[in-house]
mmCIF file of C-alpha atoms in Angstrom:
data_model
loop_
_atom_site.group_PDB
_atom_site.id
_atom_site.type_symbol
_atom_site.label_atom_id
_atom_site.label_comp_id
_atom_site.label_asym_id
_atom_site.label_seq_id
_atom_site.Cartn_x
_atom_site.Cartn_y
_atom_site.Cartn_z
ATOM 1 C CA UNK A 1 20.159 -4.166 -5.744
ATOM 2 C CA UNK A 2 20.196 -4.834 -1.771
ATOM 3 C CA UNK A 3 23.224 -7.353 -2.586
ATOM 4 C CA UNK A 4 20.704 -9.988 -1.207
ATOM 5 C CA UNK A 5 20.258 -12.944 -3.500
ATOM 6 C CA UNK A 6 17.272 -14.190 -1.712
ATOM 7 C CA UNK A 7 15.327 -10.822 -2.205
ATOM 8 C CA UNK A 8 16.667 -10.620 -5.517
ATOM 9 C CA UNK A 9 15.288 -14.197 -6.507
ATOM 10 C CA UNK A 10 11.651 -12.865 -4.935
ATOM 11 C CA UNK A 11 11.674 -9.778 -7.072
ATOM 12 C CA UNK A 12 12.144 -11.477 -9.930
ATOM 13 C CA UNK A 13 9.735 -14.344 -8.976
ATOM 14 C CA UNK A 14 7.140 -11.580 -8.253
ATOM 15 C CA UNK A 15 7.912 -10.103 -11.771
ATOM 16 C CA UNK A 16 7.794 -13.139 -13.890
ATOM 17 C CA UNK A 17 4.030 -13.662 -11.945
ATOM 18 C CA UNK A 18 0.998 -14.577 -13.614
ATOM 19 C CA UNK A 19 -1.413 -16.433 -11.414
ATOM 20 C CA UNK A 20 -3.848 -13.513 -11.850
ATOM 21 C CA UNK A 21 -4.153 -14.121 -15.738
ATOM 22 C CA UNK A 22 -3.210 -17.965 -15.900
ATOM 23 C CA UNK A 23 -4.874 -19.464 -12.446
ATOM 24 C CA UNK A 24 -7.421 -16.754 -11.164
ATOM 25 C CA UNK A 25 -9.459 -17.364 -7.842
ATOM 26 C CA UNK A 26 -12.558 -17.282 -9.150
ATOM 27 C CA UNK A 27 -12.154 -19.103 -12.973
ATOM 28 C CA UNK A 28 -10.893 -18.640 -16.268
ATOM 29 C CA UNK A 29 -14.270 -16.526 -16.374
ATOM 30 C CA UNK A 30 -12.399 -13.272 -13.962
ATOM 31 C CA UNK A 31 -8.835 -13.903 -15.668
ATOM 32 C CA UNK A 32 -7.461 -10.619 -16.000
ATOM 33 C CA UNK A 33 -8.142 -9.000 -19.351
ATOM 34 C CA UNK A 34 -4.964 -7.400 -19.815
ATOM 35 C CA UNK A 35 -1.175 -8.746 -19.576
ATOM 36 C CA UNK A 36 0.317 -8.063 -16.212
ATOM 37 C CA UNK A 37 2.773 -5.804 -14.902
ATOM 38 C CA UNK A 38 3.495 -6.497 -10.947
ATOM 39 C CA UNK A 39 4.656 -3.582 -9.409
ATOM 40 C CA UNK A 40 6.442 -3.524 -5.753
ATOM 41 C CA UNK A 41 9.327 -1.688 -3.827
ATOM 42 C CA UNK A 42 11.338 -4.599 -2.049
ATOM 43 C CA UNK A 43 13.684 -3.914 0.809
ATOM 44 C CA UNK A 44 15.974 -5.466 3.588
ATOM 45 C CA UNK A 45 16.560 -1.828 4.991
ATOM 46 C CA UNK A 46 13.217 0.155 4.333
ATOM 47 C CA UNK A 47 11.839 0.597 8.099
ATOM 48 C CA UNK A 48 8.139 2.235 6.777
ATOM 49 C CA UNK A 49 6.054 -0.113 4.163
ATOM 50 C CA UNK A 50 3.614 1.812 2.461
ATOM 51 C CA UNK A 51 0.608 -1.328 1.887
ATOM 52 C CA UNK A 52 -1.748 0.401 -0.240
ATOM 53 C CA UNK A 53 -4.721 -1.688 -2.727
ATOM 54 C CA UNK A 54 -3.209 -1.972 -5.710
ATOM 55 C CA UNK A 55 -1.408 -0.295 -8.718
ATOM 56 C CA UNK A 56 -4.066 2.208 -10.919
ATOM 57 C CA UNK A 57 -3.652 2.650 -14.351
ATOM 58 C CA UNK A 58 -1.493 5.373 -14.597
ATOM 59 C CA UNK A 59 1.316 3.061 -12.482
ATOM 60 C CA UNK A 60 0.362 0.279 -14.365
ATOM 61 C CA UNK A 61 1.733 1.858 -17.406
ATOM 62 C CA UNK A 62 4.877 4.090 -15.537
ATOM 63 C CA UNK A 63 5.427 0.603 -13.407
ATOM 64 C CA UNK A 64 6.826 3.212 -10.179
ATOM 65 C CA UNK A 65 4.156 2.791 -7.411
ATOM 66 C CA UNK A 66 1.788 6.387 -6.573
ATOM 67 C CA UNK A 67 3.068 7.923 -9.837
ATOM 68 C CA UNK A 68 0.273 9.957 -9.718
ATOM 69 C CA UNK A 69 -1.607 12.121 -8.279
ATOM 70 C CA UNK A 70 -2.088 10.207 -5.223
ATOM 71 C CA UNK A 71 1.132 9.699 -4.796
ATOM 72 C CA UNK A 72 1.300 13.527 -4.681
ATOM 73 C CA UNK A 73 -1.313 13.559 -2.208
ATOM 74 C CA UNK A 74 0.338 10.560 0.300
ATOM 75 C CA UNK A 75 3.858 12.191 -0.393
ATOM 76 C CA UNK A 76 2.308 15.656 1.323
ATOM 77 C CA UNK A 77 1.015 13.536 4.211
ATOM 78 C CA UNK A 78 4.251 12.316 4.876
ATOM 79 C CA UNK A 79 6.031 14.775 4.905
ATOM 80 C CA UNK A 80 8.489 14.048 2.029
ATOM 81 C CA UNK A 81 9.733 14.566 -1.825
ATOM 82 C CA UNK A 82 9.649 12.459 -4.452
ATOM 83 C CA UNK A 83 14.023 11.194 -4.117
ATOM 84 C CA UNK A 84 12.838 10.172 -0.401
ATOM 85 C CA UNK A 85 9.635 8.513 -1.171
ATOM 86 C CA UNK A 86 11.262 6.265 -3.805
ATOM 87 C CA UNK A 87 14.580 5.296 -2.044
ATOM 88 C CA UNK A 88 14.142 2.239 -1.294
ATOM 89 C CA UNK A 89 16.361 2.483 1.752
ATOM 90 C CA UNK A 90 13.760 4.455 3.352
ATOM 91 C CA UNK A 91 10.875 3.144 1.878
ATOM 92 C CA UNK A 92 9.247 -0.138 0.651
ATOM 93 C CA UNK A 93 5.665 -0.602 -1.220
ATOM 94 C CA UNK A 94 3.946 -3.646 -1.438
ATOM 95 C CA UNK A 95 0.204 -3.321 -2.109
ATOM 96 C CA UNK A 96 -2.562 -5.875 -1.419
ATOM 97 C CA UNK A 97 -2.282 -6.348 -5.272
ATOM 98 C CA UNK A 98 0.719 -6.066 -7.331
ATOM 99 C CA UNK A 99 -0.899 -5.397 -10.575
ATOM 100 C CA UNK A 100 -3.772 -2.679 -12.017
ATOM 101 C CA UNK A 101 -7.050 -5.034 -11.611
ATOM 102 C CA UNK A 102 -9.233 -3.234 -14.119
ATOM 103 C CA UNK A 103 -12.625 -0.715 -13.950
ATOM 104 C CA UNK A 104 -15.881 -1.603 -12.219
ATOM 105 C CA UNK A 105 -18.946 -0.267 -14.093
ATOM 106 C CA UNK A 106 -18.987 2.799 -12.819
ATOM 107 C CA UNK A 107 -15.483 3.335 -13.640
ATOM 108 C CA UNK A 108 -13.735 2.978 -10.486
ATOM 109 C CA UNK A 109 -10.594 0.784 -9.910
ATOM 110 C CA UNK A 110 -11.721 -2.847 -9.137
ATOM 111 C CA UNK A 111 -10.927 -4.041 -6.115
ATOM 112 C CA UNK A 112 -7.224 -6.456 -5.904
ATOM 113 C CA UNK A 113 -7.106 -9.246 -7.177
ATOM 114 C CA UNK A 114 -7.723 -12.420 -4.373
ATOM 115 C CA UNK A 115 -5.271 -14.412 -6.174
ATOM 116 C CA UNK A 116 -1.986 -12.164 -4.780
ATOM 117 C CA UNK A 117 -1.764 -11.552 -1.216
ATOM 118 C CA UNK A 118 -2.159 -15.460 -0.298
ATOM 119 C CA UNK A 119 0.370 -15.667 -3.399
ATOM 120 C CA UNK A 120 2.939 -13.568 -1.956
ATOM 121 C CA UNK A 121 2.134 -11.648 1.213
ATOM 122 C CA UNK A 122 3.740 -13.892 3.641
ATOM 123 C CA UNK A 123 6.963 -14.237 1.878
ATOM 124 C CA UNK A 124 7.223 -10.578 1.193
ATOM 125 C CA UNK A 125 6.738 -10.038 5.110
ATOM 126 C CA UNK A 126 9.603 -12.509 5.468
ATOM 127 C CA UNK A 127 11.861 -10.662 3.422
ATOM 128 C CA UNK A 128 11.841 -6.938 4.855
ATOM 129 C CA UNK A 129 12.790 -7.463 8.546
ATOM 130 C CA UNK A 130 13.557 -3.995 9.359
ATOM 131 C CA UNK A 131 9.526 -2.735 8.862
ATOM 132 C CA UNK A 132 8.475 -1.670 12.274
ATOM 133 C CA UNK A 133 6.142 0.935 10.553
ATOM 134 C CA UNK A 134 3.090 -0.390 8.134
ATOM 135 C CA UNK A 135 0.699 2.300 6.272
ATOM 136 C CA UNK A 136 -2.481 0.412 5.782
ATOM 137 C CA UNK A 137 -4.039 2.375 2.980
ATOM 138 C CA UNK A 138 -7.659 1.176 2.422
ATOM 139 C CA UNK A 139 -9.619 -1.836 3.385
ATOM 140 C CA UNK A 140 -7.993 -4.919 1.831
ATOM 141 C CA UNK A 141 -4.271 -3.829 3.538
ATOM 142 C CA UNK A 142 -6.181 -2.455 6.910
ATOM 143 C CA UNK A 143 -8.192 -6.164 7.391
ATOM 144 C CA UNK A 144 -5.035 -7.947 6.406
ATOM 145 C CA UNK A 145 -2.430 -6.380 8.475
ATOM 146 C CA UNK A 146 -5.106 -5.428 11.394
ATOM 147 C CA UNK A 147 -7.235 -8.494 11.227
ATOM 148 C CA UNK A 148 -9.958 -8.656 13.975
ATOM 149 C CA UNK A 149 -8.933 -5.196 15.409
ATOM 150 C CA UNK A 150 -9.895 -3.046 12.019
ATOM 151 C CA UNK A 151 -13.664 -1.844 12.311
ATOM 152 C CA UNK A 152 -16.046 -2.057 9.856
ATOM 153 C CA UNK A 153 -15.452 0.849 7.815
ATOM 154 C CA UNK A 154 -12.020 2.682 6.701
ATOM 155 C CA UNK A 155 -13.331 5.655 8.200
ATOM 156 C CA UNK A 156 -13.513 3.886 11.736
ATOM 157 C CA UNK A 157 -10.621 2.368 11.551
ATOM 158 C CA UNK A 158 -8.593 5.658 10.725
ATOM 159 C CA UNK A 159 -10.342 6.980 13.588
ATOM 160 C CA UNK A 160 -8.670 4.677 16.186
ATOM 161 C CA UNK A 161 -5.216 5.527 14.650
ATOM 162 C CA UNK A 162 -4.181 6.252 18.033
ATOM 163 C CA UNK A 163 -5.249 2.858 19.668
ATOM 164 C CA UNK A 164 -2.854 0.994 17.229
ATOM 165 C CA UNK A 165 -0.266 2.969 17.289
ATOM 166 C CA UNK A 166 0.362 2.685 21.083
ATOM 167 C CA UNK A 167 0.225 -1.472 20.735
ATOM 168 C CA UNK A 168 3.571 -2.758 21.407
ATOM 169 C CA UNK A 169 4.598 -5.613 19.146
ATOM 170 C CA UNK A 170 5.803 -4.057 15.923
ATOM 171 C CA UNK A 171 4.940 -3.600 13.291
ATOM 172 C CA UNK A 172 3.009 -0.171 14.195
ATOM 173 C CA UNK A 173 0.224 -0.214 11.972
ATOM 174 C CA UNK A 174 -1.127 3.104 10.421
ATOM 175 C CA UNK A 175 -4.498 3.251 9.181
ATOM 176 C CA UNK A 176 -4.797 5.559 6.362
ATOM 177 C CA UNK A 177 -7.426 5.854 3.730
ATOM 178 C CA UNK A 178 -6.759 6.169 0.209
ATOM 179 C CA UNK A 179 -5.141 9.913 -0.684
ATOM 180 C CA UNK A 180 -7.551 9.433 -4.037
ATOM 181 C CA UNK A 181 -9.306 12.713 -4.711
ATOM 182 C CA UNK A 182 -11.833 10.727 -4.478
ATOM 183 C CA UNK A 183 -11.913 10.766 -0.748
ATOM 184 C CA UNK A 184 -11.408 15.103 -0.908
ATOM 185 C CA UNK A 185 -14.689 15.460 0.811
ATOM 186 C CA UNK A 186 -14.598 13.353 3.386
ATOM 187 C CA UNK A 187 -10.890 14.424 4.288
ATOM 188 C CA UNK A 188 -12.573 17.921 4.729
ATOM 189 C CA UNK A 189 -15.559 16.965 6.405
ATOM 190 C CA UNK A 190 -13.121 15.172 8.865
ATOM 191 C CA UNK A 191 -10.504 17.621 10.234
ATOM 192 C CA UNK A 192 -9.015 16.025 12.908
ATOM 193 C CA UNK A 193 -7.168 13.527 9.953
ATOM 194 C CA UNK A 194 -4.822 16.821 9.103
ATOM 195 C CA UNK A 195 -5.109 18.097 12.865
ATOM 196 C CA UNK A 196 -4.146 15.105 14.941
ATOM 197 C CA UNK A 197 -3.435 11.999 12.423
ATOM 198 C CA UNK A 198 -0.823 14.026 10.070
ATOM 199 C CA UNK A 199 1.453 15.431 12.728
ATOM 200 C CA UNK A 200 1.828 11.929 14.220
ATOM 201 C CA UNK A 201 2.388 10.594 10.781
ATOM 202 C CA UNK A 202 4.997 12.575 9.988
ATOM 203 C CA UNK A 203 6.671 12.371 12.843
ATOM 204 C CA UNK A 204 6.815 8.244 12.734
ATOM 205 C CA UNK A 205 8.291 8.825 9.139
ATOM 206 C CA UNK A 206 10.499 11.867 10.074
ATOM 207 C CA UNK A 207 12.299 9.141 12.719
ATOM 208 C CA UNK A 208 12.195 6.425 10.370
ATOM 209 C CA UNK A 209 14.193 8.629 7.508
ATOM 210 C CA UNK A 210 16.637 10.144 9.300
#
């Protein structure tokens, strides 16, 4: 523990959470199916939050966030191994949704749930003061910690990494999209991401870590 009793009470408050399964948005109809199992890296000292979607299956089960594959993937774009990515000195992880949301139809992850970031978001802000570095993985954590400024696609809004990182008033947002093999072709039909966007990224991290 951080020693901090206030971020100790929110861990636990975020653990013990059920609105998803007891109260959900949109009526007992979209409950989710399965019990919950919130999953976030809290931190007073963490300077880089990684703000991803929310938790797969795979995590779900493990309950340690990008135990995967993925996590594999993002680790390699930042430039770090597995003891750095989860000390959570170094780093914090709070996705849009704190639990696995379930499979669309065609399989895919479903997007998270609308019940937790108006739950919890602003509090969990509150309690990490030292982020001065976000990493807006996706849609749902690019529109929420961009607002207005995000574009209308992931893929534009990674490509103006450069315009938000030179905006003053921290925290520097990072635009990333999700390191899902899913998105293997467009990372290779798009090679300025690993030419320009990783070198920057791991140089943000690099001075964040030291």
């Amino acid at each position: 523990m951080d020693g901090d009793d206030g971020l100790d009470d929110l861990r636990l408050r975020i653990a013990a959470c059920r609105i998803c399964r007891d109260q959900p948005a949109r009526g007992p109809a979209f409950r989710l199916p399965h019990e919950p199992r919130p999953v976030a890296v809290l931190s007073r000292k963490a300077r880089i939050l990684i703000a991803g979607q929310a938790p797969g299956l795979r995590v779900h089960r493990s309950g340690l966030p990008f135990d995967d594959a993925s996590g594999d993937r993002l680790r390699d774009w930042l430039g770090v191994d597995r003891a750095t990515f989860y000390d959570r000195d170094r780093f914090a992880v709070a996705a849009m949704g704190f639990c696995f949301p379930g499979y669309d139809a065609k399989g895919g992850d479903l997007p998270p749930r609308r019940e937790c970031a108006p739950a919890w978001r602003p509090a969990v802000m509150a309690a990490m003061p030292s982020v001065d570095l976000v990493l807006a993985i996706g849609r749902h954590a690019q529109l929420w910690h961009l607002g207005a400024r995000a574009e209308k696609t992931v893929a534009a809004t990674v490509r103006r990494f450069g315009d938000y990182c030179r905006v003053n008033a921290p925290p520097m947002v990072m635009p990333l999209p999700h390191p899902s093999w899913r998105n293997t072709a467009w990372l290779r039909a798009n090679p300025w991401f690993a030419e320009d966007l990783l070198p920057l990224l791991k140089s943000l991290v690099k001075d964040r870590i030291a």
